[in-house]
């Protein structure tokens, strides 16, 4: 799986963020600069990802190698992507490179913000974070992770959040096919309310909705 590097601006749009609460978890953050950029805004931001178990040189290499691979997935499914949010492929590439640089710089100076952990078991106490964000893992990788894994991962994201979880996108990677088991999963979640909400971001055609779970 790719360790991709989305920026704060992409998160802001994907999750329709305005003001951030005092604590936020980015799960699973990969090479994203969200945590670095949220910290500068005064937020207690933490990133978790299984890739943070890698030795530093290997993580740097994985993040850098994921940049062109991510672009080639877009090229392979060109008809499944729209460019009105990014403007152009070059602008998207620039944003990703800037985000990767920012992430690599931040993890080298503040490694305590970057925690190794693997869903569906995260190394955090119940309700540790006001808001939990999940970009491009659940549903995106429904070919790799099955329905049972998704159910356990959703429960875990809810467990570590104090009030809200937001997940984007709700379609599979590449051509953006729907995830058949999503409606049943939502029905099975207990003790929470769920909403599928439109966001001001679209890259995979039609993938302009996030899942909001509140409790
Ligand atoms: C496509 S990347 C998304 C990264 C970032 N959120 C973004 O939007 O650019 C998916 C990330 O999930 C991580 N990952 C995959 N399976 C995981 C698991 N079971 N637990 C924790 N992290 C996982 C990968 O290491 C990778 O960094």
PDB file of C-alpha atoms and ligand atoms in Angstrom:
ATOM      1  CA  UNK A   1       0.000   0.000   0.000  1.00  0.00           C
ATOM      2  CA  UNK A   2       1.141   3.524  -0.739  1.00  0.00           C
ATOM      3  CA  UNK A   3       2.280   5.869   2.020  1.00  0.00           C
ATOM      4  CA  UNK A   4       0.822   9.017   0.465  1.00  0.00           C
ATOM      5  CA  UNK A   5       1.335  12.674   1.391  1.00  0.00           C
ATOM      6  CA  UNK A   6      -1.767  14.825   1.370  1.00  0.00           C
ATOM      7  CA  UNK A   7      -1.574  18.389   2.675  1.00  0.00           C
ATOM      8  CA  UNK A   8      -3.579  20.348   5.257  1.00  0.00           C
ATOM      9  CA  UNK A   9      -5.405  22.101   2.382  1.00  0.00           C
ATOM     10  CA  UNK A  10      -6.556  18.742   1.012  1.00  0.00           C
ATOM     11  CA  UNK A  11      -7.693  17.586   4.485  1.00  0.00           C
ATOM     12  CA  UNK A  12      -9.493  20.891   5.022  1.00  0.00           C
ATOM     13  CA  UNK A  13     -11.499  20.293   1.832  1.00  0.00           C
ATOM     14  CA  UNK A  14     -11.946  16.495   2.114  1.00  0.00           C
ATOM     15  CA  UNK A  15     -13.259  16.822   5.682  1.00  0.00           C
ATOM     16  CA  UNK A  16     -14.912  20.235   5.275  1.00  0.00           C
ATOM     17  CA  UNK A  17     -12.956  21.554   8.262  1.00  0.00           C
ATOM     18  CA  UNK A  18     -13.320  25.099   9.532  1.00  0.00           C
ATOM     19  CA  UNK A  19     -12.103  25.429  13.107  1.00  0.00           C
ATOM     20  CA  UNK A  20     -10.280  22.452  14.556  1.00  0.00           C
ATOM     21  CA  UNK A  21     -10.999  21.226  18.094  1.00  0.00           C
ATOM     22  CA  UNK A  22      -8.194  21.096  20.685  1.00  0.00           C
ATOM     23  CA  UNK A  23      -7.119  17.517  19.863  1.00  0.00           C
ATOM     24  CA  UNK A  24      -7.125  15.633  16.544  1.00  0.00           C
ATOM     25  CA  UNK A  25      -5.856  12.223  15.468  1.00  0.00           C
ATOM     26  CA  UNK A  26      -4.920  11.606  11.830  1.00  0.00           C
ATOM     27  CA  UNK A  27      -5.404   7.854  11.300  1.00  0.00           C
ATOM     28  CA  UNK A  28      -3.742   6.611   9.247  1.00  0.00           C
ATOM     29  CA  UNK A  29      -1.596   9.562   8.340  1.00  0.00           C
ATOM     30  CA  UNK A  30       1.139   8.117   6.121  1.00  0.00           C
ATOM     31  CA  UNK A  31       3.289  10.967   4.779  1.00  0.00           C
ATOM     32  CA  UNK A  32       0.611  13.630   5.237  1.00  0.00           C
ATOM     33  CA  UNK A  33       1.599  17.092   6.479  1.00  0.00           C
ATOM     34  CA  UNK A  34      -1.761  17.540   8.265  1.00  0.00           C
ATOM     35  CA  UNK A  35      -0.293  16.927  11.731  1.00  0.00           C
ATOM     36  CA  UNK A  36       2.628  19.314  11.195  1.00  0.00           C
ATOM     37  CA  UNK A  37       0.336  22.039   9.864  1.00  0.00           C
ATOM     38  CA  UNK A  38      -2.358  21.544  12.547  1.00  0.00           C
ATOM     39  CA  UNK A  39       0.315  21.769  15.268  1.00  0.00           C
ATOM     40  CA  UNK A  40       1.356  25.182  13.962  1.00  0.00           C
ATOM     41  CA  UNK A  41      -2.308  26.212  14.369  1.00  0.00           C
ATOM     42  CA  UNK A  42      -2.116  25.362  18.083  1.00  0.00           C
ATOM     43  CA  UNK A  43      -3.878  21.972  17.908  1.00  0.00           C
ATOM     44  CA  UNK A  44      -2.794  18.895  19.882  1.00  0.00           C
ATOM     45  CA  UNK A  45      -2.398  16.842  16.682  1.00  0.00           C
ATOM     46  CA  UNK A  46      -1.110  13.273  16.535  1.00  0.00           C
ATOM     47  CA  UNK A  47      -0.501  11.011  13.534  1.00  0.00           C
ATOM     48  CA  UNK A  48      -0.680   7.224  13.674  1.00  0.00           C
ATOM     49  CA  UNK A  49       0.314   4.761  10.950  1.00  0.00           C
ATOM     50  CA  UNK A  50       1.753   1.246  10.753  1.00  0.00           C
ATOM     51  CA  UNK A  51       4.495   2.609   8.456  1.00  0.00           C
ATOM     52  CA  UNK A  52       5.999   4.539  11.388  1.00  0.00           C
ATOM     53  CA  UNK A  53       7.446   1.228  12.565  1.00  0.00           C
ATOM     54  CA  UNK A  54       9.924   1.440   9.674  1.00  0.00           C
ATOM     55  CA  UNK A  55      13.475   2.613  10.346  1.00  0.00           C
ATOM     56  CA  UNK A  56      13.782   6.317   9.398  1.00  0.00           C
ATOM     57  CA  UNK A  57      15.719   5.850   6.107  1.00  0.00           C
ATOM     58  CA  UNK A  58      13.210   3.244   4.919  1.00  0.00           C
ATOM     59  CA  UNK A  59      10.241   5.479   5.793  1.00  0.00           C
ATOM     60  CA  UNK A  60      11.822   8.399   3.896  1.00  0.00           C
ATOM     61  CA  UNK A  61      12.368   6.129   0.893  1.00  0.00           C
ATOM     62  CA  UNK A  62       8.800   4.732   1.055  1.00  0.00           C
ATOM     63  CA  UNK A  63       7.240   8.211   1.222  1.00  0.00           C
ATOM     64  CA  UNK A  64       9.364   9.470  -1.685  1.00  0.00           C
ATOM     65  CA  UNK A  65       8.703   6.387  -3.829  1.00  0.00           C
ATOM     66  CA  UNK A  66       4.937   6.637  -3.209  1.00  0.00           C
ATOM     67  CA  UNK A  67       4.781  10.079  -4.906  1.00  0.00           C
ATOM     68  CA  UNK A  68       5.169   8.913  -8.556  1.00  0.00           C
ATOM     69  CA  UNK A  69       3.263   5.675  -7.915  1.00  0.00           C
ATOM     70  CA  UNK A  70       0.244   7.680  -6.717  1.00  0.00           C
ATOM     71  CA  UNK A  71       0.346   9.761  -9.911  1.00  0.00           C
ATOM     72  CA  UNK A  72       0.586   6.630 -12.067  1.00  0.00           C
ATOM     73  CA  UNK A  73      -2.607   5.203 -10.481  1.00  0.00           C
ATOM     74  CA  UNK A  74      -4.339   8.431 -11.544  1.00  0.00           C
ATOM     75  CA  UNK A  75      -2.917   8.087 -15.086  1.00  0.00           C
ATOM     76  CA  UNK A  76      -4.129   4.476 -15.334  1.00  0.00           C
ATOM     77  CA  UNK A  77      -7.694   5.550 -14.456  1.00  0.00           C
ATOM     78  CA  UNK A  78      -7.617   8.973 -16.151  1.00  0.00           C
ATOM     79  CA  UNK A  79     -11.360   8.966 -16.936  1.00  0.00           C
ATOM     80  CA  UNK A  80     -12.191   8.432 -13.270  1.00  0.00           C
ATOM     81  CA  UNK A  81     -10.663  11.706 -12.044  1.00  0.00           C
ATOM     82  CA  UNK A  82     -11.636  15.362 -12.310  1.00  0.00           C
ATOM     83  CA  UNK A  83      -9.308  18.311 -11.888  1.00  0.00           C
ATOM     84  CA  UNK A  84     -11.485  21.245 -10.840  1.00  0.00           C
ATOM     85  CA  UNK A  85     -10.191  21.153  -7.227  1.00  0.00           C
ATOM     86  CA  UNK A  86      -6.469  20.836  -8.023  1.00  0.00           C
ATOM     87  CA  UNK A  87      -6.481  22.838 -11.248  1.00  0.00           C
ATOM     88  CA  UNK A  88      -3.852  20.673 -12.958  1.00  0.00           C
ATOM     89  CA  UNK A  89      -1.761  17.506 -12.523  1.00  0.00           C
ATOM     90  CA  UNK A  90       1.333  19.677 -11.971  1.00  0.00           C
ATOM     91  CA  UNK A  91      -0.323  21.558  -9.099  1.00  0.00           C
ATOM     92  CA  UNK A  92      -1.353  18.277  -7.485  1.00  0.00           C
ATOM     93  CA  UNK A  93       2.186  16.906  -7.800  1.00  0.00           C
ATOM     94  CA  UNK A  94       3.592  20.124  -6.274  1.00  0.00           C
ATOM     95  CA  UNK A  95       1.206  19.917  -3.318  1.00  0.00           C
ATOM     96  CA  UNK A  96       2.150  16.294  -2.653  1.00  0.00           C
ATOM     97  CA  UNK A  97       5.896  16.991  -2.808  1.00  0.00           C
ATOM     98  CA  UNK A  98       5.531  19.984  -0.462  1.00  0.00           C
ATOM     99  CA  UNK A  99       3.435  17.881   1.940  1.00  0.00           C
ATOM    100  CA  UNK A 100       5.960  15.010   1.897  1.00  0.00           C
ATOM    101  CA  UNK A 101       8.825  17.455   2.619  1.00  0.00           C
ATOM    102  CA  UNK A 102       6.879  19.028   5.476  1.00  0.00           C
ATOM    103  CA  UNK A 103       6.003  15.606   6.952  1.00  0.00           C
ATOM    104  CA  UNK A 104       9.593  14.333   6.737  1.00  0.00           C
ATOM    105  CA  UNK A 105      10.911  17.495   8.346  1.00  0.00           C
ATOM    106  CA  UNK A 106       8.337  17.385  11.169  1.00  0.00           C
ATOM    107  CA  UNK A 107       8.787  13.704  12.006  1.00  0.00           C
ATOM    108  CA  UNK A 108      12.538  14.264  12.269  1.00  0.00           C
ATOM    109  CA  UNK A 109      12.165  17.123  14.788  1.00  0.00           C
ATOM    110  CA  UNK A 110       9.052  15.941  16.681  1.00  0.00           C
ATOM    111  CA  UNK A 111       8.895  12.126  16.459  1.00  0.00           C
ATOM    112  CA  UNK A 112       6.584  12.039  19.509  1.00  0.00           C
ATOM    113  CA  UNK A 113       3.762  13.320  17.283  1.00  0.00           C
ATOM    114  CA  UNK A 114       4.082  10.240  15.010  1.00  0.00           C
ATOM    115  CA  UNK A 115       2.966   7.007  16.652  1.00  0.00           C
ATOM    116  CA  UNK A 116       3.359   3.533  15.175  1.00  0.00           C
ATOM    117  CA  UNK A 117       0.063   1.674  15.354  1.00  0.00           C
ATOM    118  CA  UNK A 118      -2.061  -0.688  13.333  1.00  0.00           C
ATOM    119  CA  UNK A 119      -5.823  -0.692  12.947  1.00  0.00           C
ATOM    120  CA  UNK A 120      -7.973  -2.228  14.292  1.00  0.00           C
ATOM    121  CA  UNK A 121      -6.010  -1.799  17.549  1.00  0.00           C
ATOM    122  CA  UNK A 122      -4.678   1.666  18.269  1.00  0.00           C
ATOM    123  CA  UNK A 123      -2.337   2.496  21.160  1.00  0.00           C
ATOM    124  CA  UNK A 124      -4.534   5.263  22.635  1.00  0.00           C
ATOM    125  CA  UNK A 125      -6.902   5.532  25.593  1.00  0.00           C
ATOM    126  CA  UNK A 126     -10.672   5.709  25.109  1.00  0.00           C
ATOM    127  CA  UNK A 127     -11.765   9.208  24.039  1.00  0.00           C
ATOM    128  CA  UNK A 128      -8.188  10.514  23.742  1.00  0.00           C
ATOM    129  CA  UNK A 129      -9.003  12.762  20.742  1.00  0.00           C
ATOM    130  CA  UNK A 130     -11.872  15.177  20.231  1.00  0.00           C
ATOM    131  CA  UNK A 131     -11.856  14.484  16.481  1.00  0.00           C
ATOM    132  CA  UNK A 132     -10.454  11.537  14.489  1.00  0.00           C
ATOM    133  CA  UNK A 133      -9.826  11.920  10.745  1.00  0.00           C
ATOM    134  CA  UNK A 134      -9.276   9.002   8.383  1.00  0.00           C
ATOM    135  CA  UNK A 135      -8.197   9.766   4.812  1.00  0.00           C
ATOM    136  CA  UNK A 136      -7.799   7.116   2.117  1.00  0.00           C
ATOM    137  CA  UNK A 137      -7.619   3.952   4.156  1.00  0.00           C
ATOM    138  CA  UNK A 138     -11.072   2.628   5.098  1.00  0.00           C
ATOM    139  CA  UNK A 139     -13.215   1.966   2.005  1.00  0.00           C
ATOM    140  CA  UNK A 140     -10.361   3.091  -0.306  1.00  0.00           C
ATOM    141  CA  UNK A 141      -8.591  -0.206   0.341  1.00  0.00           C
ATOM    142  CA  UNK A 142     -11.705  -2.409   0.493  1.00  0.00           C
ATOM    143  CA  UNK A 143      -9.932  -4.820  -1.897  1.00  0.00           C
ATOM    144  CA  UNK A 144      -7.279  -5.458   0.754  1.00  0.00           C
ATOM    145  CA  UNK A 145      -9.368  -5.195   3.937  1.00  0.00           C
ATOM    146  CA  UNK A 146     -12.640  -7.089   4.260  1.00  0.00           C
ATOM    147  CA  UNK A 147     -15.930  -6.169   5.847  1.00  0.00           C
ATOM    148  CA  UNK A 148     -15.007  -7.668   9.252  1.00  0.00           C
ATOM    149  CA  UNK A 149     -11.814  -5.587   9.350  1.00  0.00           C
ATOM    150  CA  UNK A 150     -13.767  -2.439   8.453  1.00  0.00           C
ATOM    151  CA  UNK A 151     -16.308  -3.119  11.229  1.00  0.00           C
ATOM    152  CA  UNK A 152     -13.510  -3.541  13.803  1.00  0.00           C
ATOM    153  CA  UNK A 153     -11.630  -0.484  12.482  1.00  0.00           C
ATOM    154  CA  UNK A 154     -14.750   1.712  12.689  1.00  0.00           C
ATOM    155  CA  UNK A 155     -15.364   0.641  16.301  1.00  0.00           C
ATOM    156  CA  UNK A 156     -11.727   1.433  17.136  1.00  0.00           C
ATOM    157  CA  UNK A 157     -11.862   4.901  15.558  1.00  0.00           C
ATOM    158  CA  UNK A 158     -15.009   5.605  17.590  1.00  0.00           C
ATOM    159  CA  UNK A 159     -13.356   4.284  20.770  1.00  0.00           C
ATOM    160  CA  UNK A 160     -10.385   6.684  20.610  1.00  0.00           C
ATOM    161  CA  UNK A 161     -12.573   9.679  19.679  1.00  0.00           C
ATOM    162  CA  UNK A 162     -14.383  11.788  22.251  1.00  0.00           C
ATOM    163  CA  UNK A 163     -17.132  13.030  19.956  1.00  0.00           C
ATOM    164  CA  UNK A 164     -16.538  12.671  16.214  1.00  0.00           C
ATOM    165  CA  UNK A 165     -14.926  10.598  13.446  1.00  0.00           C
ATOM    166  CA  UNK A 166     -14.750  11.729   9.821  1.00  0.00           C
ATOM    167  CA  UNK A 167     -13.801   9.363   6.988  1.00  0.00           C
ATOM    168  CA  UNK A 168     -13.077  10.204   3.326  1.00  0.00           C
ATOM    169  CA  UNK A 169     -13.573   8.924   0.666  1.00  0.00           C
ATOM    170  CA  UNK A 170     -16.341   6.322   0.654  1.00  0.00           C
ATOM    171  CA  UNK A 171     -15.291   4.605  -2.598  1.00  0.00           C
ATOM    172  CA  UNK A 172     -12.523   2.210  -3.629  1.00  0.00           C
ATOM    173  CA  UNK A 173      -9.175   3.421  -4.949  1.00  0.00           C
ATOM    174  CA  UNK A 174      -8.581   3.735  -8.709  1.00  0.00           C
ATOM    175  CA  UNK A 175     -11.859   3.737 -10.600  1.00  0.00           C
ATOM    176  CA  UNK A 176     -13.800   4.727  -7.462  1.00  0.00           C
ATOM    177  CA  UNK A 177     -16.250   1.829  -7.337  1.00  0.00           C
ATOM    178  CA  UNK A 178     -18.740   1.789  -4.439  1.00  0.00           C
ATOM    179  CA  UNK A 179     -18.184  -0.376  -1.350  1.00  0.00           C
ATOM    180  CA  UNK A 180     -21.188  -2.717  -1.212  1.00  0.00           C
ATOM    181  CA  UNK A 181     -20.986  -3.429   2.514  1.00  0.00           C
ATOM    182  CA  UNK A 182     -20.887   0.232   3.632  1.00  0.00           C
ATOM    183  CA  UNK A 183     -24.661   0.674   4.337  1.00  0.00           C
ATOM    184  CA  UNK A 184     -24.805  -2.548   6.397  1.00  0.00           C
ATOM    185  CA  UNK A 185     -21.724  -1.540   8.388  1.00  0.00           C
ATOM    186  CA  UNK A 186     -23.347   1.749   9.333  1.00  0.00           C
ATOM    187  CA  UNK A 187     -26.536   0.016  10.423  1.00  0.00           C
ATOM    188  CA  UNK A 188     -24.518  -2.296  12.664  1.00  0.00           C
ATOM    189  CA  UNK A 189     -22.630   0.495  14.484  1.00  0.00           C
ATOM    190  CA  UNK A 190     -24.118   0.866  17.945  1.00  0.00           C
ATOM    191  CA  UNK A 191     -24.376   3.932  20.193  1.00  0.00           C
ATOM    192  CA  UNK A 192     -23.486   6.483  17.491  1.00  0.00           C
ATOM    193  CA  UNK A 193     -25.207   8.562  14.846  1.00  0.00           C
ATOM    194  CA  UNK A 194     -23.927   8.441  11.278  1.00  0.00           C
ATOM    195  CA  UNK A 195     -24.305  10.872   8.403  1.00  0.00           C
ATOM    196  CA  UNK A 196     -23.002  10.904   4.843  1.00  0.00           C
ATOM    197  CA  UNK A 197     -22.224  14.567   4.139  1.00  0.00           C
ATOM    198  CA  UNK A 198     -21.172  16.372   0.947  1.00  0.00           C
ATOM    199  CA  UNK A 199     -17.749  18.067   1.023  1.00  0.00           C
ATOM    200  CA  UNK A 200     -16.141  20.813  -1.112  1.00  0.00           C
ATOM    201  CA  UNK A 201     -13.599  18.387  -2.630  1.00  0.00           C
ATOM    202  CA  UNK A 202     -13.756  15.946  -5.514  1.00  0.00           C
ATOM    203  CA  UNK A 203     -10.943  14.114  -7.277  1.00  0.00           C
ATOM    204  CA  UNK A 204     -12.277  10.619  -7.977  1.00  0.00           C
ATOM    205  CA  UNK A 205     -15.417  11.308 -10.038  1.00  0.00           C
ATOM    206  CA  UNK A 206     -18.441  11.561  -7.747  1.00  0.00           C
ATOM    207  CA  UNK A 207     -16.404  10.976  -4.559  1.00  0.00           C
ATOM    208  CA  UNK A 208     -17.482  14.173  -2.814  1.00  0.00           C
ATOM    209  CA  UNK A 209     -18.915  12.767   0.396  1.00  0.00           C
ATOM    210  CA  UNK A 210     -17.495  11.960   3.809  1.00  0.00           C
ATOM    211  CA  UNK A 211     -18.841   9.761   6.571  1.00  0.00           C
ATOM    212  CA  UNK A 212     -19.417  11.605   9.866  1.00  0.00           C
ATOM    213  CA  UNK A 213     -19.856   9.494  13.012  1.00  0.00           C
ATOM    214  CA  UNK A 214     -20.902  11.320  16.190  1.00  0.00           C
ATOM    215  CA  UNK A 215     -21.348  10.072  19.728  1.00  0.00           C
TER     216      UNK A 215
HETATM  217  C1  LIG B   1      -3.121   5.766   1.024  1.00  0.00           C
HETATM  218  S1  LIG B   1      -2.244   6.125   2.515  1.00  0.00           S
HETATM  219  C2  LIG B   1      -3.114   7.550   3.118  1.00  0.00           C
HETATM  220  C3  LIG B   1      -2.184   8.468   3.894  1.00  0.00           C
HETATM  221  C4  LIG B   1      -2.773   9.833   4.274  1.00  0.00           C
HETATM  222  N1  LIG B   1      -3.903   9.696   5.160  1.00  0.00           N
HETATM  223  C5  LIG B   1      -3.184  10.607   3.056  1.00  0.00           C
HETATM  224  O1  LIG B   1      -4.379  10.855   2.861  1.00  0.00           O
HETATM  225  O2  LIG B   1      -2.315  10.963   2.246  1.00  0.00           O
HETATM  226  C6  LIG B   1      -2.806   4.819   3.563  1.00  0.00           C
HETATM  227  C7  LIG B   1      -1.956   4.688   4.831  1.00  0.00           C
HETATM  228  O3  LIG B   1      -2.535   3.729   5.698  1.00  0.00           O
HETATM  229  C8  LIG B   1      -1.488   2.997   6.329  1.00  0.00           C
HETATM  230  N2  LIG B   1      -2.064   1.718   6.744  1.00  0.00           N
HETATM  231  C9  LIG B   1      -2.487   0.700   5.968  1.00  0.00           C
HETATM  232  N3  LIG B   1      -3.056  -0.272   6.703  1.00  0.00           N
HETATM  233  C10 LIG B   1      -2.979   0.149   8.001  1.00  0.00           C
HETATM  234  C11 LIG B   1      -3.409  -0.406   9.243  1.00  0.00           C
HETATM  235  N4  LIG B   1      -4.063  -1.584   9.297  1.00  0.00           N
HETATM  236  N5  LIG B   1      -3.168   0.283  10.358  1.00  0.00           N
HETATM  237  C12 LIG B   1      -2.510   1.467  10.320  1.00  0.00           C
HETATM  238  N6  LIG B   1      -2.086   2.057   9.171  1.00  0.00           N
HETATM  239  C13 LIG B   1      -2.335   1.400   8.030  1.00  0.00           C
HETATM  240  C14 LIG B   1      -0.411   2.879   5.269  1.00  0.00           C
HETATM  241  O4  LIG B   1       0.868   2.668   5.858  1.00  0.00           O
HETATM  242  C15 LIG B   1      -0.521   4.225   4.568  1.00  0.00           C
HETATM  243  O5  LIG B   1       0.360   5.177   5.097  1.00  0.00           O
END
